[in-house]
XYZ file of C-alpha atoms in Angstrom:
569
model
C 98.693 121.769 108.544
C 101.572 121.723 110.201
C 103.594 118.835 110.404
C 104.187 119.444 114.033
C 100.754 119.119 114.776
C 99.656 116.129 114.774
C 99.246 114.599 118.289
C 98.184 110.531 117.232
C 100.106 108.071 115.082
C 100.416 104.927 114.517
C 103.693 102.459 115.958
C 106.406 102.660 113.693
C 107.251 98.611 114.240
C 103.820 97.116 113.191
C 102.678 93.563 113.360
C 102.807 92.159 109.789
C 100.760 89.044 108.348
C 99.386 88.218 104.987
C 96.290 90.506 103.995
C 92.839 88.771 104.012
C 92.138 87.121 100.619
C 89.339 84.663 99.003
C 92.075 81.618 100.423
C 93.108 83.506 103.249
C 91.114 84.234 106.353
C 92.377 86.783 109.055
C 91.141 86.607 112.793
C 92.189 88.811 115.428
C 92.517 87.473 119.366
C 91.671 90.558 121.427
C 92.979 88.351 125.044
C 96.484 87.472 123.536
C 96.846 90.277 120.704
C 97.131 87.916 118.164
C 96.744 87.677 114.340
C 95.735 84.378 112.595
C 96.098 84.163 109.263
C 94.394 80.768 108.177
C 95.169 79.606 105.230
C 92.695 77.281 103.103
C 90.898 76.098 106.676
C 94.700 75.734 108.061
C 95.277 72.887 105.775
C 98.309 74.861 103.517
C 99.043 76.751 107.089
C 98.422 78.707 109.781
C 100.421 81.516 110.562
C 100.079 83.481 114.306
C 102.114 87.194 115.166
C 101.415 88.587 118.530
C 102.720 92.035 118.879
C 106.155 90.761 121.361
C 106.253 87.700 118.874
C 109.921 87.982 117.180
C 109.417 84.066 115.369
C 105.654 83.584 114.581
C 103.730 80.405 115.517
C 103.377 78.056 112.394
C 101.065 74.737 112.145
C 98.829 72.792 109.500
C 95.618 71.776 110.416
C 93.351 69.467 108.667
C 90.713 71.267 106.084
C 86.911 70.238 108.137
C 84.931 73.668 106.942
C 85.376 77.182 107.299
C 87.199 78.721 110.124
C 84.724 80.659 112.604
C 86.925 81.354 115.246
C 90.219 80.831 116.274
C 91.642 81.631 119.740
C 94.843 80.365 121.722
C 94.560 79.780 125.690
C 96.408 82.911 127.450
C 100.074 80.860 127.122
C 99.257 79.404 123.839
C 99.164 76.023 125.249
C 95.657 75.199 123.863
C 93.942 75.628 120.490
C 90.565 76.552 120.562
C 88.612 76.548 116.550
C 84.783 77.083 116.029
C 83.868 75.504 112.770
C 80.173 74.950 113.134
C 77.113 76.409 115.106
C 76.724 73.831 117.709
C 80.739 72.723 118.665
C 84.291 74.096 119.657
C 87.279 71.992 118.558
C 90.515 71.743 120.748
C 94.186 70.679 119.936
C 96.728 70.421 122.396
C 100.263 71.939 121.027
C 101.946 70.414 124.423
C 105.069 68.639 123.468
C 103.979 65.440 125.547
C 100.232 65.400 124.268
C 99.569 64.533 120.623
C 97.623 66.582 118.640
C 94.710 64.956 118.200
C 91.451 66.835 118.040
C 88.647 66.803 121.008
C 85.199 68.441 120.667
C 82.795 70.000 123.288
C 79.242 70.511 121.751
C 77.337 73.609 123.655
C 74.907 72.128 126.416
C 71.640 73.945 125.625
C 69.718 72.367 122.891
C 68.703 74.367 119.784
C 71.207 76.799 120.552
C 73.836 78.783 118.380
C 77.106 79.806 119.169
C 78.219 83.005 118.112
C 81.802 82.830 120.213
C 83.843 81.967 122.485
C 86.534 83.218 124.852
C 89.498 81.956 127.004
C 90.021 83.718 130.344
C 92.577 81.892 131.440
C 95.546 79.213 130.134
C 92.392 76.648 131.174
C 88.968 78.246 131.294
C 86.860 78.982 128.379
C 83.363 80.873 128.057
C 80.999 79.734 125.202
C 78.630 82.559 123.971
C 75.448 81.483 122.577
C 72.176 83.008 121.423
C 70.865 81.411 124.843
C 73.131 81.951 127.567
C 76.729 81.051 128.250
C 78.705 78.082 129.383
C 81.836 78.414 131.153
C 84.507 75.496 131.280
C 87.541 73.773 132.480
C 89.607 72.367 129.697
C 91.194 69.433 130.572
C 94.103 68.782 128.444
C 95.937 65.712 129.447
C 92.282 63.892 129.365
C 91.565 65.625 125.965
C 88.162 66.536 127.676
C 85.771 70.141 128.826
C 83.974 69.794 132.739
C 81.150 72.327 132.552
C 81.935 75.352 136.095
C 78.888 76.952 135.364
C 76.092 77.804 132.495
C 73.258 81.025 132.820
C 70.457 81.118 130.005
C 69.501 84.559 128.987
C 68.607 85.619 125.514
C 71.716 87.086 123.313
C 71.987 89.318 120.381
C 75.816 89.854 120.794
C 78.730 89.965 122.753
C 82.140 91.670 123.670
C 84.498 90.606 126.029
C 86.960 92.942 128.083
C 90.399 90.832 128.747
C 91.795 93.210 130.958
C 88.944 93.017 133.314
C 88.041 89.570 132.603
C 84.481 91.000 131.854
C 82.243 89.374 129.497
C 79.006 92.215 128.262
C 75.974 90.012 126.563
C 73.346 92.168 124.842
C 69.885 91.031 125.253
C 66.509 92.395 124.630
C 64.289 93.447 121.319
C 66.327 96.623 121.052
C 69.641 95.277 122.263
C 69.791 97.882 124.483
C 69.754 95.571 128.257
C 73.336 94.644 128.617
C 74.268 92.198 130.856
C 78.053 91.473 132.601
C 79.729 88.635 133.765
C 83.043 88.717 135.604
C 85.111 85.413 135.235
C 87.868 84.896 137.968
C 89.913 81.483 138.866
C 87.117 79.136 138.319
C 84.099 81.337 139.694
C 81.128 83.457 136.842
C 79.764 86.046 138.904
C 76.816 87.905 137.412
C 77.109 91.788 137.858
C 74.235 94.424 137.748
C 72.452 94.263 134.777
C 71.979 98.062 133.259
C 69.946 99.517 129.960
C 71.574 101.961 127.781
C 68.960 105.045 127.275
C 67.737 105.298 123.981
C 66.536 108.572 122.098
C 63.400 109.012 123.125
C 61.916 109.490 119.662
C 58.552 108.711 118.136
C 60.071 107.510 114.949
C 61.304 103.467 114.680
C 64.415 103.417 117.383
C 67.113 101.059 115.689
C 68.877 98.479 117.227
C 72.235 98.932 119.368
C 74.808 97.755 117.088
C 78.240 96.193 119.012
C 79.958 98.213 116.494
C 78.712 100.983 118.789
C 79.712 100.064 121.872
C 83.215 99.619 123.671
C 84.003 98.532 126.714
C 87.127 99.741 128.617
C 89.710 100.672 131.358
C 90.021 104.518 132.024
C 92.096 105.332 135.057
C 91.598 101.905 136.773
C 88.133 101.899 136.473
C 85.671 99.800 133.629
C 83.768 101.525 131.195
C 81.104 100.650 128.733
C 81.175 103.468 125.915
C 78.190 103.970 124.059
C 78.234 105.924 120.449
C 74.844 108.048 120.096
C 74.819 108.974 116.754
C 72.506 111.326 117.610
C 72.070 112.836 121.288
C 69.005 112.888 123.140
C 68.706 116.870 123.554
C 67.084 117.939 119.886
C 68.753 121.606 120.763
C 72.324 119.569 120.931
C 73.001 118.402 117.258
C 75.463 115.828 116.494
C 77.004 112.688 118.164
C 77.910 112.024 121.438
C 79.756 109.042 123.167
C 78.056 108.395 126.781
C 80.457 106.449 128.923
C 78.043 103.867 131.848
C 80.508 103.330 135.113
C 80.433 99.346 135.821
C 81.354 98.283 139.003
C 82.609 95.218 139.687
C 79.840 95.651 142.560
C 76.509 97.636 142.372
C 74.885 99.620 139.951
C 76.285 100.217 136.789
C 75.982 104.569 136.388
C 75.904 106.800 133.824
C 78.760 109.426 134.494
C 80.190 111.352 131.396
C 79.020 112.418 128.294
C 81.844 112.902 125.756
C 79.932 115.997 122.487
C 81.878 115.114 119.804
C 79.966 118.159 117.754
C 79.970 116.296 114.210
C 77.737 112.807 112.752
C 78.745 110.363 110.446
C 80.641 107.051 111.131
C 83.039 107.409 114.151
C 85.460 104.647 116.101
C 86.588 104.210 119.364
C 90.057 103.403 120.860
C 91.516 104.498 124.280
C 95.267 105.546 124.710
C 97.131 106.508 127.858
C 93.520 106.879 129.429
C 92.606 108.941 127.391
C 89.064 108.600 124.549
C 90.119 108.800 121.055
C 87.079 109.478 118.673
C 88.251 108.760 115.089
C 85.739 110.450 112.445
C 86.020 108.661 109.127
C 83.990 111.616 107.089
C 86.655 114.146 107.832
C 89.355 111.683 108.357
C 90.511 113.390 112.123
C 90.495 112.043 115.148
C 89.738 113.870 119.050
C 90.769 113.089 122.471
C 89.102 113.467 125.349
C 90.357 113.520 129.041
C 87.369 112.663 131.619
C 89.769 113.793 134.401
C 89.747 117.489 133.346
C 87.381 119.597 134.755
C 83.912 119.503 132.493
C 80.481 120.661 132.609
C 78.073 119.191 135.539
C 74.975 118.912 134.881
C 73.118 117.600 137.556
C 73.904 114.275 136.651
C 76.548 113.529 134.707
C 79.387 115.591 133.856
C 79.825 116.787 129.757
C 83.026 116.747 127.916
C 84.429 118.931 124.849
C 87.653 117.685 122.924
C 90.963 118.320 124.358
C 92.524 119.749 121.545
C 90.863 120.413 117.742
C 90.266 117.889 115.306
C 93.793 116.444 114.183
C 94.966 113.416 111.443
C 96.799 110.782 113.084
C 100.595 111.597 111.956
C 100.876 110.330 107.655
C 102.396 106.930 107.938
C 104.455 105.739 105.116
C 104.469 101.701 104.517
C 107.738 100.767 104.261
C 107.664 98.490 100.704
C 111.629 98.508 100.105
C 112.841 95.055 101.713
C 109.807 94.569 103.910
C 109.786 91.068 105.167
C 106.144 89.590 105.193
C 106.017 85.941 106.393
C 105.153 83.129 103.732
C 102.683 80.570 105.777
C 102.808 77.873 103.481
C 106.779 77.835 103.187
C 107.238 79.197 106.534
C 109.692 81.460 105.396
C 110.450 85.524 105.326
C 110.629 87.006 101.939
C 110.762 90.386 100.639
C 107.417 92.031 99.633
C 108.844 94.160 96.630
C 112.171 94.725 94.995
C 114.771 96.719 96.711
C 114.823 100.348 95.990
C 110.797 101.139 95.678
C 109.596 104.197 97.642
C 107.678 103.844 100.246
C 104.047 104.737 99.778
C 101.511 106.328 102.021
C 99.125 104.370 104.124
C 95.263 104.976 103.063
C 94.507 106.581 106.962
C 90.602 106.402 107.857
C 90.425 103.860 105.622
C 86.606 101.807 105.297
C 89.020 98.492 105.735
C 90.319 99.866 109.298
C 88.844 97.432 112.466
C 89.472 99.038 115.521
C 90.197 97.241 118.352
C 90.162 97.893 122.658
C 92.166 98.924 124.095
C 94.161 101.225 121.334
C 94.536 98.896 118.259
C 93.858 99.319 114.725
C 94.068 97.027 112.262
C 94.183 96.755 108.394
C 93.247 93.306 106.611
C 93.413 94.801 103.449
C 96.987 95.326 103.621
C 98.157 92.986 106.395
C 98.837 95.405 109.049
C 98.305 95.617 113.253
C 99.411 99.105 114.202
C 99.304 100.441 117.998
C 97.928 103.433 118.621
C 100.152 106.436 120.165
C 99.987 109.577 121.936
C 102.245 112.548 121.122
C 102.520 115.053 124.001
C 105.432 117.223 122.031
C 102.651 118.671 119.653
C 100.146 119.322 122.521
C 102.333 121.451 124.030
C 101.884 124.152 121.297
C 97.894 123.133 120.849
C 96.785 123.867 124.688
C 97.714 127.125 125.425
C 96.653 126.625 128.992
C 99.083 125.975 130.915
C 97.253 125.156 133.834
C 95.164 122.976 131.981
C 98.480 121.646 129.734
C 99.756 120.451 133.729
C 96.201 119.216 134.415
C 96.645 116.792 131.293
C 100.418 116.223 130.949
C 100.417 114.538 134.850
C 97.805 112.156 133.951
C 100.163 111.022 131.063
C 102.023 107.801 131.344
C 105.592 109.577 129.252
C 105.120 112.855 130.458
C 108.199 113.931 132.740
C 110.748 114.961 129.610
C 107.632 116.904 128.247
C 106.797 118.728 131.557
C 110.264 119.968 132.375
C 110.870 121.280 128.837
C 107.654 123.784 129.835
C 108.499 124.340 132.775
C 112.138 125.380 130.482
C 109.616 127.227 128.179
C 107.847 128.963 130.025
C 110.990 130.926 132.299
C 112.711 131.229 128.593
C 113.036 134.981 127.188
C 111.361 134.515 124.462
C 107.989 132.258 125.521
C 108.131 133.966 129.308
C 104.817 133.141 131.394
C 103.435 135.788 134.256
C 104.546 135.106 137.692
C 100.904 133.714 138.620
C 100.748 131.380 135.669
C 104.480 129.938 136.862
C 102.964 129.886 140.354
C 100.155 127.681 139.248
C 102.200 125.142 137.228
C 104.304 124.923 140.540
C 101.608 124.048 142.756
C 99.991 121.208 140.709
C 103.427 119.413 140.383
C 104.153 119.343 144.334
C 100.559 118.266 144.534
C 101.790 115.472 142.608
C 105.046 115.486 144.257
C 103.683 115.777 147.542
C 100.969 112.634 146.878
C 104.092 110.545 146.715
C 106.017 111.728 149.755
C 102.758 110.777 151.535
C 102.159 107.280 149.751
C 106.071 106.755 150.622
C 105.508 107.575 153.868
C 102.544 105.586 155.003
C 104.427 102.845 153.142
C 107.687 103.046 155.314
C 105.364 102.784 158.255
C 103.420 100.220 157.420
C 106.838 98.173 156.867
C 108.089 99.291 159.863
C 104.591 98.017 161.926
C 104.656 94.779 160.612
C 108.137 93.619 160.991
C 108.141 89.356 161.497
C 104.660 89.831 159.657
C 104.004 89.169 156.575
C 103.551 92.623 154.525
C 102.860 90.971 151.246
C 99.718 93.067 151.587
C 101.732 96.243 151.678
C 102.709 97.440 148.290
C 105.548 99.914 147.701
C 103.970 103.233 145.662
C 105.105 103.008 141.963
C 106.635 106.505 141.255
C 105.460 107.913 138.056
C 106.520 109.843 135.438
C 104.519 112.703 137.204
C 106.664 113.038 140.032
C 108.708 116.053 138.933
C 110.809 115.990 142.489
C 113.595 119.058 143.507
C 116.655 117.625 142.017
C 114.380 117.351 138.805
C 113.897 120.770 138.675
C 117.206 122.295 139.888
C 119.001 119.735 137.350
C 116.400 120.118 134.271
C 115.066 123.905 134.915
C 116.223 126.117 137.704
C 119.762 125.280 137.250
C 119.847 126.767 133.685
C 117.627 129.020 134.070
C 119.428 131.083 136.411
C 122.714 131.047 133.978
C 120.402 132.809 131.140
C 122.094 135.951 130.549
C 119.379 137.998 128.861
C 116.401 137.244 131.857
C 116.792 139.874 134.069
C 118.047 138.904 137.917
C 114.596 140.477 139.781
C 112.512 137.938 137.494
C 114.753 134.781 138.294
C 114.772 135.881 142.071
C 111.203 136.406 141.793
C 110.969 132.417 140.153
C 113.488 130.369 142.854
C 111.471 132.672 145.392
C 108.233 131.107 143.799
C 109.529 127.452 143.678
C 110.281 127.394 147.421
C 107.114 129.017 147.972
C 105.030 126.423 146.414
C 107.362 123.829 148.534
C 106.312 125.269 151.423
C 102.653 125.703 150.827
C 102.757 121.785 149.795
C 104.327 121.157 153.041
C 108.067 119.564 151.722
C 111.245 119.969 153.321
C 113.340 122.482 150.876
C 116.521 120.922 150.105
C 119.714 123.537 150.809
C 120.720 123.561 147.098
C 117.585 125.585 146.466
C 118.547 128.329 148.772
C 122.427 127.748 147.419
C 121.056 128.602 144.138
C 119.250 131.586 145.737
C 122.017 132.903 147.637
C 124.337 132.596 144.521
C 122.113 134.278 141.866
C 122.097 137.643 144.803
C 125.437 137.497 145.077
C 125.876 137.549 141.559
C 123.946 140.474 140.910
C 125.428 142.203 144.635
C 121.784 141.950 145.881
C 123.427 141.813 149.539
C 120.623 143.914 151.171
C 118.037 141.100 149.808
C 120.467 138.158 151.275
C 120.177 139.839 154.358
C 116.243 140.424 154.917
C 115.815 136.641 153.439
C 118.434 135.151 155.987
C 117.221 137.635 158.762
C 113.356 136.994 158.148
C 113.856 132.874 157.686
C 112.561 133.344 154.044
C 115.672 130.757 153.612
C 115.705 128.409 156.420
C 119.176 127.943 158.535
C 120.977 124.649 158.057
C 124.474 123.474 158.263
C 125.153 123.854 154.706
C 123.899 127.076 153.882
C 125.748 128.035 157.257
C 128.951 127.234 155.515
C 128.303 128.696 152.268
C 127.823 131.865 154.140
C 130.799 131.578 155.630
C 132.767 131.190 151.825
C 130.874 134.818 151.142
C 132.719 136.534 153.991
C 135.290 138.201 151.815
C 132.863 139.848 148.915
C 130.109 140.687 151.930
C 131.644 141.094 155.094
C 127.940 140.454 157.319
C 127.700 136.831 156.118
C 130.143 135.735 158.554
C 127.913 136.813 161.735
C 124.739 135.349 159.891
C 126.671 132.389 159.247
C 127.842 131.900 163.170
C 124.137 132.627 163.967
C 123.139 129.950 162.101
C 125.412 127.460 163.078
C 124.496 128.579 166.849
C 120.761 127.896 166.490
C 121.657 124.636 164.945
């Protein structure tokens, strides 16, 4: 394969702790992105890394059982440990508080607690296999006041952070899912949805959590559901179904993701976009669920991107490595200076995935991010209408979309006219989306002066804003001092640019039609200066009045076109 080719890898800084052994027990915080490793209960340490963390958190705590759970509030204020089935322990690491322990036992009798999760620097949620309680923690009074409690039968539960969504699983099959939405204080219940099981006369097992996800795809909640085996029989292998849940009304199914293959398959989500990791074959695919797909009626059916890929071959650094020592509290080297570094075991059975785009190794003590590369794409989507489709919705993506738009004029990789034309038009869509947003934003300012317009937010300009001075600097520029592309094709391109500008309804700025009237005069195209200038094809202005005016001694004409410009300005 070549080495080029892989689109995926893993973050070259990753979050180091000590690897999960028979005295140490790792636990991962999905709300704060935190590590614990817990050392013999936290009596001989406890060590937490966070991914912006440059000096991890260190602390004893006294041995009482075997570490559950173990959670920070969001600000690491407040401890949160579950050591038993029935309470939550708290410790307040607040210089002014001591740190003695307070308990909150779960309110419903009989009842088990599987979890628990903080959704704010104050408010925790306690899952149990009856309901869930949501509190207040009250530090300075080393005490929990109960907001708000809702009894309903639980198998499981996940909890979104970024949406502040909590997703219980109830009924015999696990298959009725139920969300909660926690906000300053308030639980609000959400529509209640069932995923659709395989409507087979054989036993129909269980919806494992393992095969659901829930998460944020352009702005919008998910829940992802793997089908190990999709409901058509004429449709063989897996297939990830991906329920819409609004934070009001129903939730809906809306996109079916084939991933074309069975076996045992993970979920993470990058830059928007679904990546299916298949541990059988060791390759992961993307999917994009703004391209265009396959409607059906109903919902709309998605093939991979690109083919199968590895993530990129990641080499664990062993030479000097510093690994943190809990029970010292110090930094060490792993191994003697000088080893090689070795390969990292990718797809391996001891990988935990995590939401959004984490992946984590106990085994060896890692926490890697997951990354896109849009460099190798590139090659992989030969498309290019489709390559501009994808590369806008891509958070990095400007550096990688001028170097095709560089590509594609280039001698040697030269795109038709009508395939340049298309890649044209969807950037000043983009381009022209943000004139407009910047627009209605001036006026909006400009409406409520004296007023208060914290309400009106200034558009955030993207990486997919590929603007005129982009392209003149980056592409248009250089292109047109390529000696080998001959002049009738770069006319033919500049000609196309402004084109597009026009169709999209934005003001051409006079250094375009410099650069036009430069490359004709370079070549003595005079006769083509004059029908542009004569039929408008270049609109007068000031500038482009002068510049004709500079031209007068190499072609004579341009200083009456010139003076008739200036005239109708």
């Amino acid at each position: 394969m070549d080495s080029g080719d892989f689109y995926l890898e893993l973050s070259d800084r990753p979050v180091l702790f000590e690897k999960a052994t028979n005295v140490n027990s790792v636990f991962f915080d999905e709300a704060n992105k935190q590590v614990f490793a817990v050392r013999s209960g936290g009596a001989t340490g406890v060590v937490v890394k966070g991914p912006e963390d440059r000096i991890p958190i260190s602390f004893r705590m006294e041995d009482k059982g075997e570490v559950k759970c173990i959670k920070f509030s969001l600000g690491n204020k407040i401890l949160a440990v579950q050591r038993t089935n029935k309470t939550v322990d708290f410790i307040n690491l607040i210089q002014d508080y001591s740190q003695l322990e307070y308990s909150q036992e779960c309110k419903t009798k009989n009842a088990r607690i599987l979890g628990f999760c903080w959704t704010s620097a104050t408010e925790i949620v306690f899952i149990t296999d009856q309901g869930i309680e949501f509190y207040q923690v009250l530090a300075e009074k080393r005490s929990l006041k109960l907001l708000k409690s809702q009894s309903i039968n639980v198998n499981w539960y996940m909890y979104c952070p970024e949406s502040c969504v909590i997703l219980l699983s109830t009924a015999n099959l696990c298959n009725v899912l139920q969300p909660f939405h926690f906000k300053s204080g308030t639980m609000a219940k959400m529509a209640k949805f069932e995923i659709e099981l395989p409507a087979s006369t054989a036993k129909v097992a269980k919806i494992s959590e393992r095969d659901i996800a829930m998460a944020t795809i352009y702005g919008q909640l998910y829940v992802l559901f793997l089908r190990h085996h999709a409901k058509a029989s004429s449709s063989p292998g897996a297939e990830v179904v991906l329920y819409h849940l609004p934070r009001e009304g129903p939730c809906k199914k809306m996109h079916i993701l084939k991933l074309n293959r069975t076996g045992k398959f993970a979920l993470n989500v990058v830059d928007n976009l679904v990546v299916v990791h298949h541990q059988d074959t060791e390759t992961s695919v993307i999917f994009d669920i703004r391209l265009r797909g396959e409607f059906d009626g109903t919902v709309t059916l998605h093939q991979p991107v690109l083919p199968a890929r590895s993530i990129h071959p990641y080499q664990i650094p062993i030479a000097g490595t510093n690994v943190c020592h809990p029970a010292t509290n110090t930094e060490g080297p792993s191994a003697v200076a000088g080893q090689i570094p070795i390969p990292c075991k990718l797809y391996s059975s001891s990988w935990i995935v995590f939401q959004p785009d984490i992946i984590i190794s106990a085994s060896e003590g890692y926490l890697w991010y997951l990354r896109i590369k849009l460099a190798p794409i590139v090659h992989l989507l030969t498309d290019k209408g489709r390559l501009m489709d994808f590369l806008l919705q891509r958070k990095d993506c400007k550096s990688v979309i001028l170097s095709v738009c560089s590509q594609m004029l280039s001698e040697k990789d030269r795109a038709p006219l009508p395939v340049i034309a298309t890649v044209f038009d969807k950037l000043n869509c983009e381009y022209k989306k943000y004139l407009e947003a910047e627009h209605s934003y001036t006026l909006a300012v400009e409406s409520s002066q004296g007023r208060s317009n914290a309400l009106v937010k200034r558009p955030v300009r993207g990486q997919a804003v590929i603007d005129q001075s982009d392209m003149y600097t980056h592409v248009l520029s250089v292109f047109t001092d390529l000696k080998e592309v001959p002049h009738k094709f770069i006319i033919a391109v500049l000609m196309e640019y402004i084109r597009s500008l026009n169709q999209s309804q934005i003001p051409v700025q006079h250094y375009l039609y410099e650069l036009v009237i430069k490359t004709l005069v370079q070549h003595n195209l005079f006769y083509m200066l004059h029908q542009f200038l004569q039929y408008h094809v270049l609109s007068d202005s000031k500038p482009l009045a002068c510049l004709l005016l500079s031209l007068e001694s190499v072609y004579p004409p341009a200083h009456q076109l010139s003076l008739d410009m200036l005239k109708v300005k």
